[in-house]
PDB file of C-alpha atoms in Angstrom:
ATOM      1  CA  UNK N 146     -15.655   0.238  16.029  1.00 85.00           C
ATOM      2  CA  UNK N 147     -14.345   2.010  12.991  1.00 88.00           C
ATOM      3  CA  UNK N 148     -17.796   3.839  11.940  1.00 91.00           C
ATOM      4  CA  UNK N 149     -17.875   4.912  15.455  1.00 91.00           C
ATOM      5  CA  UNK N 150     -13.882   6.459  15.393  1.00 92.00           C
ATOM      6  CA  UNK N 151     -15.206   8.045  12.433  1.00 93.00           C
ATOM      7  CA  UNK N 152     -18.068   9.706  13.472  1.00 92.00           C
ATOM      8  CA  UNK N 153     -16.289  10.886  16.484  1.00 90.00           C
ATOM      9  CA  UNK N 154     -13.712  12.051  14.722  1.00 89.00           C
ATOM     10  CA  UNK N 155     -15.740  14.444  12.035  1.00 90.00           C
ATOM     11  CA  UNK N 156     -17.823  15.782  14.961  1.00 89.00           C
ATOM     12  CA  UNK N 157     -14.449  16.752  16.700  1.00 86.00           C
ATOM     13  CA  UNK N 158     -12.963  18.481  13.820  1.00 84.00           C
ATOM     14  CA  UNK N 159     -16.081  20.185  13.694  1.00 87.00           C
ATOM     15  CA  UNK N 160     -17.518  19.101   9.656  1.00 88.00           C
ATOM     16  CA  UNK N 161     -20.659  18.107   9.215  1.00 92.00           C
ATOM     17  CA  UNK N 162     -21.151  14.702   6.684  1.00 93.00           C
ATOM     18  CA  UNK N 163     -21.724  16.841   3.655  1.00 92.00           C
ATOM     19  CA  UNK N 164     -19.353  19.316   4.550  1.00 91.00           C
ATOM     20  CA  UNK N 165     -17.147  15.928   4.348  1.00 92.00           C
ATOM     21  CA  UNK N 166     -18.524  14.298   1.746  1.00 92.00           C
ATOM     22  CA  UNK N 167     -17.748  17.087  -0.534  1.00 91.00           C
ATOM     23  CA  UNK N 168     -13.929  17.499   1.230  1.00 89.00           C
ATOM     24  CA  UNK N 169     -12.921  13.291   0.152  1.00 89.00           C
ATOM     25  CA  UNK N 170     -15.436  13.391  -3.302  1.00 88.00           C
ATOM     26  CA  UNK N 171     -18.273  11.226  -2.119  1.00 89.00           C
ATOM     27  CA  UNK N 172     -21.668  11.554  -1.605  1.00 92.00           C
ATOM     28  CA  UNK N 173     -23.157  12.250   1.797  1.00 92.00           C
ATOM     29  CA  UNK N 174     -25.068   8.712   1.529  1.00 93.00           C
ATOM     30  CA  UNK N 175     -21.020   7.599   1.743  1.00 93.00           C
ATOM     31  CA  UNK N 176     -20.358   9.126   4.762  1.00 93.00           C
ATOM     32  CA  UNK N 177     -23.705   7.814   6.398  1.00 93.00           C
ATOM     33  CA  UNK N 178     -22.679   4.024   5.464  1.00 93.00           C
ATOM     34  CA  UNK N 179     -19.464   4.779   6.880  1.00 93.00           C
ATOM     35  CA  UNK N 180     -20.639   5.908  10.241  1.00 93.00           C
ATOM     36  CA  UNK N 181     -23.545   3.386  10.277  1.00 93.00           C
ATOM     37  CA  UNK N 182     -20.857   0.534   9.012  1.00 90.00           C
ATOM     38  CA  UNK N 183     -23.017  -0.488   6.085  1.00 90.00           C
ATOM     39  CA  UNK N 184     -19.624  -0.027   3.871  1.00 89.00           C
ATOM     40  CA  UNK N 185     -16.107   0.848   4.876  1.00 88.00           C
ATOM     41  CA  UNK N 186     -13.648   3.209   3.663  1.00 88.00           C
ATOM     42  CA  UNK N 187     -10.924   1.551   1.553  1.00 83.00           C
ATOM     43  CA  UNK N 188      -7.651   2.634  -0.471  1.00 76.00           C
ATOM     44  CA  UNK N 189      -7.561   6.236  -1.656  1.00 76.00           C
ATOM     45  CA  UNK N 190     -10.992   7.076   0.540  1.00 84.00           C
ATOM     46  CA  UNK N 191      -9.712   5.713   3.246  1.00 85.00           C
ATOM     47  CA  UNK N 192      -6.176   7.773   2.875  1.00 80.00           C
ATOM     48  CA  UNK N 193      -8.066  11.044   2.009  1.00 83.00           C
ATOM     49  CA  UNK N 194     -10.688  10.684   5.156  1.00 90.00           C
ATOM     50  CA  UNK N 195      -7.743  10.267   7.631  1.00 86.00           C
ATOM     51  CA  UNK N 196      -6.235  13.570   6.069  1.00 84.00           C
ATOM     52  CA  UNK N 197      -9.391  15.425   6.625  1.00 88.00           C
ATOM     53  CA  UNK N 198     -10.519  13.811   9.484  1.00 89.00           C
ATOM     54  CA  UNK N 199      -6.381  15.049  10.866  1.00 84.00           C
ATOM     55  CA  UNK N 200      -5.509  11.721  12.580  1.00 85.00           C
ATOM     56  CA  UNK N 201      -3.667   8.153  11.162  1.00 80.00           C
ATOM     57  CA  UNK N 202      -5.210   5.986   8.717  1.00 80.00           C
ATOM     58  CA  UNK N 203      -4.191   2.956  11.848  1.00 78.00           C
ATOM     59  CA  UNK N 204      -6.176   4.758  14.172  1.00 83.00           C
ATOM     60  CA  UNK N 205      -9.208   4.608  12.264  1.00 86.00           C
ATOM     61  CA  UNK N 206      -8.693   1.170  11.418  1.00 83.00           C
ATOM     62  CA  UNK N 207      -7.802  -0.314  14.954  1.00 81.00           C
ATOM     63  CA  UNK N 208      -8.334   2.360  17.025  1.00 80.00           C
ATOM     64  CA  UNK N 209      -4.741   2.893  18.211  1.00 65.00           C
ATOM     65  CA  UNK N 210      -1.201   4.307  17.233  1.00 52.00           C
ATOM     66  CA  UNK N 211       0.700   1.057  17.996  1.00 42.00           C
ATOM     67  CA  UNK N 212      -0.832  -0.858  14.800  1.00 42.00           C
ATOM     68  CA  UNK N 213       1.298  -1.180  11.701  1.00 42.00           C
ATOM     69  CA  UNK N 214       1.441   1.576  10.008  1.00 45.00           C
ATOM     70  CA  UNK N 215       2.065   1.903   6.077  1.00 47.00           C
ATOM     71  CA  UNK N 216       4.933   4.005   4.494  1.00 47.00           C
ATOM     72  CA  UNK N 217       2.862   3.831   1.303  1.00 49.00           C
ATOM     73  CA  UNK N 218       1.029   6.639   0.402  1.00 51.00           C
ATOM     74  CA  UNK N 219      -2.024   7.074  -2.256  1.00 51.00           C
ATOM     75  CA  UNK N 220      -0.620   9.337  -5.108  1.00 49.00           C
ATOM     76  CA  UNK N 221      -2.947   9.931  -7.721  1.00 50.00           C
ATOM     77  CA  UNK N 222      -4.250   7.585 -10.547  1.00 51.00           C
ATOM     78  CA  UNK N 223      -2.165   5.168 -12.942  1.00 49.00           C
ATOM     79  CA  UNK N 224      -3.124   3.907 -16.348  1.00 53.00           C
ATOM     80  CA  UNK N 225      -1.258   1.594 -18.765  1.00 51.00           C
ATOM     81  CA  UNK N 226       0.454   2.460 -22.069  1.00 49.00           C
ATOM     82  CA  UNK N 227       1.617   1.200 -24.971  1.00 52.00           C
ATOM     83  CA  UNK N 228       4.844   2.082 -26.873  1.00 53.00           C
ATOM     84  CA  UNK N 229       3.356   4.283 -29.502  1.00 59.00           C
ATOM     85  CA  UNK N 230       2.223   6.433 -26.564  1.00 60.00           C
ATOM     86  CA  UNK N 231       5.218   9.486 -25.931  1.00 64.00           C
ATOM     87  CA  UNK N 232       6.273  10.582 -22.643  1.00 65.00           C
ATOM     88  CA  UNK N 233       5.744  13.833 -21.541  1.00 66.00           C
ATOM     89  CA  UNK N 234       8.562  15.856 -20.570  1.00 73.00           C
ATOM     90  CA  UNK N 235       7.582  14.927 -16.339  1.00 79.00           C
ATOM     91  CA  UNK N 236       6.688  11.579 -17.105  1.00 86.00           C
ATOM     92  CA  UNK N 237       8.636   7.948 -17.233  1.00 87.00           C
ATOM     93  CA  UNK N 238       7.296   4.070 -17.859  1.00 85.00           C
ATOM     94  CA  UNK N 239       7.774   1.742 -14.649  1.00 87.00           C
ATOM     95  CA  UNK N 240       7.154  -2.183 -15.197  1.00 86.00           C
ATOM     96  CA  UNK N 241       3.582  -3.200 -14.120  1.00 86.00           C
ATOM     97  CA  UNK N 242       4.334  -7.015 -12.952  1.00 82.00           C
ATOM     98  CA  UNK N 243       0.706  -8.591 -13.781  1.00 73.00           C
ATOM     99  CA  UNK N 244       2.450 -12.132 -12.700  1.00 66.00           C
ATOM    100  CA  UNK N 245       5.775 -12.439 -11.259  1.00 64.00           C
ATOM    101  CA  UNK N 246       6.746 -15.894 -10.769  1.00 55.00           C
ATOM    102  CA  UNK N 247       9.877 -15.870  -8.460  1.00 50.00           C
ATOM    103  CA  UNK N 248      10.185 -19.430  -7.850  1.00 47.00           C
ATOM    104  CA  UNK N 249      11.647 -19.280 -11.542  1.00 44.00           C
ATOM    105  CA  UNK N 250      14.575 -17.200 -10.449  1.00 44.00           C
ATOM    106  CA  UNK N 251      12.781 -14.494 -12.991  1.00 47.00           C
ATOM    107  CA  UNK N 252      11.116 -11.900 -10.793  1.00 54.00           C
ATOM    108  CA  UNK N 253      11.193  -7.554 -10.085  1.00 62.00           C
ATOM    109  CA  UNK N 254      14.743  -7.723  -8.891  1.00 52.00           C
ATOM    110  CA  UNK N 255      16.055  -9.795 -11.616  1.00 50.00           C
ATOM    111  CA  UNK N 256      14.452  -8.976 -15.266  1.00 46.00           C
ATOM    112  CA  UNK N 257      17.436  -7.192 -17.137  1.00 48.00           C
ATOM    113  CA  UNK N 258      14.878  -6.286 -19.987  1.00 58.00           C
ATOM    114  CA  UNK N 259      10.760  -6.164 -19.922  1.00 61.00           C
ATOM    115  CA  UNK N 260       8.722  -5.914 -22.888  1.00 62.00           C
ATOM    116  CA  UNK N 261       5.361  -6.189 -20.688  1.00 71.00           C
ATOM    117  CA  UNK N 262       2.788  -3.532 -19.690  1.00 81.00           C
ATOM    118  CA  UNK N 263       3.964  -0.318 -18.203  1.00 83.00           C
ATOM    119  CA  UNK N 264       2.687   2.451 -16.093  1.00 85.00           C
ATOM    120  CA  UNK N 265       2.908   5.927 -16.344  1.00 84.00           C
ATOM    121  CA  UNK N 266       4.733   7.954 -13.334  1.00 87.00           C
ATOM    122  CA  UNK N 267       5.524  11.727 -12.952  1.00 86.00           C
ATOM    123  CA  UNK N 268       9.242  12.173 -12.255  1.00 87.00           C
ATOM    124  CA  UNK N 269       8.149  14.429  -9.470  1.00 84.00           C
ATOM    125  CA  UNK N 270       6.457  11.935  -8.001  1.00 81.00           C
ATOM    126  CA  UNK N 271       9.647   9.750  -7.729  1.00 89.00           C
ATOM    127  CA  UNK N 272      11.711  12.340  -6.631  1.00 88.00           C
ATOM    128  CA  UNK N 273       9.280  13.082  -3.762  1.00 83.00           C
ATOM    129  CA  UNK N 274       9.796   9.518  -2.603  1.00 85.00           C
ATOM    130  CA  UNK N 275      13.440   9.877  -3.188  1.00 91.00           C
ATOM    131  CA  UNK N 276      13.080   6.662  -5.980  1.00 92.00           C
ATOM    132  CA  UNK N 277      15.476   5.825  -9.110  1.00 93.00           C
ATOM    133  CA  UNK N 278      13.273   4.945 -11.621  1.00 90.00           C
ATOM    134  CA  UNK N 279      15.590   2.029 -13.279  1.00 89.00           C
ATOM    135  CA  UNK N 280      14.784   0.529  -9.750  1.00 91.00           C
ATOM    136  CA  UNK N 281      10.969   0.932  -9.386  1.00 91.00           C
ATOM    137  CA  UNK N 282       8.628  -1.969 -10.495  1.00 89.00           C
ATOM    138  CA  UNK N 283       4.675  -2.318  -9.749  1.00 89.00           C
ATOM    139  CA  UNK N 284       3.319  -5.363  -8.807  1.00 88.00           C
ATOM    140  CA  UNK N 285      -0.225  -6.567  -7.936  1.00 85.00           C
ATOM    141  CA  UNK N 286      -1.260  -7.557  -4.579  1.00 85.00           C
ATOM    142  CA  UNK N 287      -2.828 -10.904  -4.031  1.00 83.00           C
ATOM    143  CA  UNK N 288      -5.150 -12.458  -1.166  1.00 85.00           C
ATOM    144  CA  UNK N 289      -6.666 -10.408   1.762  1.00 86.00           C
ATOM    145  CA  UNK N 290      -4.428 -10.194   4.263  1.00 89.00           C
ATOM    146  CA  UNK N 291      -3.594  -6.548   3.907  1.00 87.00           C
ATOM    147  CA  UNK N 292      -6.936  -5.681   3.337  1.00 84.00           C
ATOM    148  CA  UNK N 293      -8.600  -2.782   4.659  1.00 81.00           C
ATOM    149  CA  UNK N 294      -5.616  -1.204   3.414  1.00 83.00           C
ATOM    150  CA  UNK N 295      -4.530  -2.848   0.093  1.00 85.00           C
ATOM    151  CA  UNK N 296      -7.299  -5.109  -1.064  1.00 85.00           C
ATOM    152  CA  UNK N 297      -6.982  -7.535  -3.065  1.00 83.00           C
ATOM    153  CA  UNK N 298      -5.998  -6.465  -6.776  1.00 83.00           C
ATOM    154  CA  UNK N 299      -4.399  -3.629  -5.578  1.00 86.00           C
ATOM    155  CA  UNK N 300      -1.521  -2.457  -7.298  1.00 88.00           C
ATOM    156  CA  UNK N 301       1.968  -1.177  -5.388  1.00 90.00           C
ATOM    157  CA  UNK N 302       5.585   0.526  -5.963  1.00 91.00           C
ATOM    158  CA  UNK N 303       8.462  -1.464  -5.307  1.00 92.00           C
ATOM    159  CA  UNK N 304      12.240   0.490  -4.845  1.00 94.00           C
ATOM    160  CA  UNK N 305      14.265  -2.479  -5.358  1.00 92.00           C
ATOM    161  CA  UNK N 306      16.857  -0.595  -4.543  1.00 93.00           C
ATOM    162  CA  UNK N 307      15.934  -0.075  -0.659  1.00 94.00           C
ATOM    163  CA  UNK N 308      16.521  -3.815   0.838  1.00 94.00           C
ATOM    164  CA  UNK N 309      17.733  -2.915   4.356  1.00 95.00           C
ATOM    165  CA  UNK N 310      14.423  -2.865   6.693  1.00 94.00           C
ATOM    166  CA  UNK N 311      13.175  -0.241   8.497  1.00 92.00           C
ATOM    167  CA  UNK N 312      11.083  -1.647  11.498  1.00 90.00           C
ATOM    168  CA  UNK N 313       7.168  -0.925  10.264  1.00 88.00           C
ATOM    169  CA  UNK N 314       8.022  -0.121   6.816  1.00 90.00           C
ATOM    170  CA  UNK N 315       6.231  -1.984   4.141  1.00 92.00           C
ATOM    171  CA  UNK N 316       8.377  -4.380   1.852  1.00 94.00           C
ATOM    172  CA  UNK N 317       8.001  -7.022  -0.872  1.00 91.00           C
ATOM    173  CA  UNK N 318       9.440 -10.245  -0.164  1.00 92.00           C
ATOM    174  CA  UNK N 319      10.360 -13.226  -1.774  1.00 89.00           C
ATOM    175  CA  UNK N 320       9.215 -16.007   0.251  1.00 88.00           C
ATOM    176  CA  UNK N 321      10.076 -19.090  -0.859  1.00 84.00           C
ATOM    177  CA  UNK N 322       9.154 -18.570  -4.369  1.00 81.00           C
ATOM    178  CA  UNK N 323       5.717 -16.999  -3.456  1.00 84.00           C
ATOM    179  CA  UNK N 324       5.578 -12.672  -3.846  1.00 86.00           C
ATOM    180  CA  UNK N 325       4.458 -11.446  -0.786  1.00 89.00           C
ATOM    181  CA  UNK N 326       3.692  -7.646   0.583  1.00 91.00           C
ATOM    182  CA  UNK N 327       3.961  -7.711   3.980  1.00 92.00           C
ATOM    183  CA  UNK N 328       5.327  -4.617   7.089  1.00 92.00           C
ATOM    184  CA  UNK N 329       9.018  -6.150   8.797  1.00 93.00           C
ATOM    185  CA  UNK N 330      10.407  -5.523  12.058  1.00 94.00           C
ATOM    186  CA  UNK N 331      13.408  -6.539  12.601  1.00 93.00           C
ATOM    187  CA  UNK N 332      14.165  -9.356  16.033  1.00 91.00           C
ATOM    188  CA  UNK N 333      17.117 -10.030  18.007  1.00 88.00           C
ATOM    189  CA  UNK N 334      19.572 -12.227  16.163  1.00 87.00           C
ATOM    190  CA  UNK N 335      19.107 -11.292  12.810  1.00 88.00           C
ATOM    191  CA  UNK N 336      15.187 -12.540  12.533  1.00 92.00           C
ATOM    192  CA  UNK N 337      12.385 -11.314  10.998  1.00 95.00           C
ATOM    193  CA  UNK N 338       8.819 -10.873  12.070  1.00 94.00           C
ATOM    194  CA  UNK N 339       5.968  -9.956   9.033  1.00 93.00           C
ATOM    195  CA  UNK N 340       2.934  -8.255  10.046  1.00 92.00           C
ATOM    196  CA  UNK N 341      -0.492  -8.103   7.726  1.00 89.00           C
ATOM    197  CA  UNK N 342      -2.812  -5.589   7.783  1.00 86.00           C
ATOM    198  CA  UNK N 343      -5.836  -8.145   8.640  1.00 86.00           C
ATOM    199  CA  UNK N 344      -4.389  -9.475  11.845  1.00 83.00           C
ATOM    200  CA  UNK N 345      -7.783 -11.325  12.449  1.00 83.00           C
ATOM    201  CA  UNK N 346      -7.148 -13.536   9.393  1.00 87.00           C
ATOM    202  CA  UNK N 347      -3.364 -13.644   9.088  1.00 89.00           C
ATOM    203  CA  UNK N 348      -1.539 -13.152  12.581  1.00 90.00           C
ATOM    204  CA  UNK N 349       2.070 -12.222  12.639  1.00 91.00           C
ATOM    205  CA  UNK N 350       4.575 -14.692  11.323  1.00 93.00           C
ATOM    206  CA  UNK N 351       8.553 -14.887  13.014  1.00 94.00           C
ATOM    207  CA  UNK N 352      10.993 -16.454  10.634  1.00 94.00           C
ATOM    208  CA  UNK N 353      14.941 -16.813  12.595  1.00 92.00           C
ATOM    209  CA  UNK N 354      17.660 -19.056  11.779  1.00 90.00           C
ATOM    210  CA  UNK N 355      17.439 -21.532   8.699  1.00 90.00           C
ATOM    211  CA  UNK N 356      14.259 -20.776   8.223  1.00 91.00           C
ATOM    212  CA  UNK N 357      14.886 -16.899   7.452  1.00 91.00           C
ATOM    213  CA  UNK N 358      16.708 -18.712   4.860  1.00 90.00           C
ATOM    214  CA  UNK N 359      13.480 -18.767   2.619  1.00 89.00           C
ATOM    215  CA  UNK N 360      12.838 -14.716   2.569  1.00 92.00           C
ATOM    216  CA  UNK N 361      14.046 -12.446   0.367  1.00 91.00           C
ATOM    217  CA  UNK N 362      13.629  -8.523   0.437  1.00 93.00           C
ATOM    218  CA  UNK N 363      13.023  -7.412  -3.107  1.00 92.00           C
ATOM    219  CA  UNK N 364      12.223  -3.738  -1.885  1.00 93.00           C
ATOM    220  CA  UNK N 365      10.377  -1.113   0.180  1.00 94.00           C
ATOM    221  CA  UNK N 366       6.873  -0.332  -0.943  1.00 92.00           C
ATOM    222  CA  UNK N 367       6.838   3.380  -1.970  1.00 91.00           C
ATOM    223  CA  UNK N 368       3.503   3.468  -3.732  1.00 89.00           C
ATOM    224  CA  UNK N 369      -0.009   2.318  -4.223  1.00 86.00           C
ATOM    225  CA  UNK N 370      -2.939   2.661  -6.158  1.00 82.00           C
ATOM    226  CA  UNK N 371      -6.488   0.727  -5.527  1.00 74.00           C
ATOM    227  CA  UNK N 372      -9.635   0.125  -8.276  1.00 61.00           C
ATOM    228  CA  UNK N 373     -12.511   1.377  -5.951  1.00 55.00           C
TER     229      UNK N 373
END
């Protein structure tokens, strides 16, 4: 159980829950509902209490290193902005997608001009992920099935500009019409097999042949942000 992995975990590393608590920027009461699994640890808690805790954010989850693993990382808060608002010298405006209807043909990879809502990036924190600006879009993420890890309403980077897949990586995808975030690996023959986070709910899907036909990779997830 994940309150258990947790508990082991702190006790290892040698904190005590306050010591902890103070370490991620909860309360101690946090840390006791964690280990007691009254509440879990979700989005930028549960990112910061596998870096304290020293191990993978999968392992805490599921208990093991084979699990998908996200290539997303937690890096810092967003907020919106409107045009009358001026950059700083570090800063640049990436579209925030609120709806993205792809069945259109209109969607993150297409739009040559968008006069929507915006968010608010530090160059540097591009450049760390190695991401073009002119090809990074946000989206929201809808449903549960990456949930613990991007809940519902969460919000995400795309790089539109990285479409090859990288076996456990985490990708947007146009499926059909229908925007979905889902981890690839790659099969034999050219396939593709999509993995959720909440395997309970949404087991792995395998799409080969004509029916790969219907998936489109927009771009590899290089950011995300969740409303706790």
């Amino acid at each position: 159980m994940m309150n258990e992995r947790i508990k082991e975990r702190r006790k290892l590393v040698g904190l005590t829950q306050p010591e902890l608590a103070k370490m991620i920027g909860v309360t101690k009461a946090t840390i006791s509902q964690w280990e007691s699994a009254a509440t879990s640890p979700k989005g930028e808690n549960l990112y910061n209490l596998a870096k304290h805790l020293q191990c993978a954010t999968d392992w805490l989850l599921f208990g093991k290193e084979s699990k998908p693993t996200s290539n997303a990382e937690w890096a810092g808060p967003m907020e919106t902005w409107d045009s009358s608002t001026p950059l700083n010298d570090d800063e640049v405006e990436i579209p925030f997608y609120m709806e993205v209807e792809l069945a259109a043909g209109h969607g993150i990879a297409e739009a040559p001009h968008y006069n929507g809502p915006k968010l608010r990036f530090a160059k540097s924190t591009l450049r760390k992920s190695s991401v073009d600006p002119t090809n990074a879009a946000c989206v929201r993420v809808s449903g549960n099935s990456m949930e613990p890890v991007l809940p519902n309403g969460s919000t995400v980077g795309v790089d539109t500009s990285q479409t090859d897949v990288i076996d456990g990586k985490m990708y947007a995808i146009n499926h059909d019409g229908m925007l979905r975030i889902k981890t690839l690996y790659k099969l034999p023959g050219g396939g593709l097999r999509l993995r959720s986070f909440n395997l309970d709910e949404w087991p792995d899907e395998r799409y080969e042949g004509d029916d790969l036909k219907q998936i489109t990779v927009i771009g590899k997830v290089f950011w995300y942000s969740v409303l706790l």
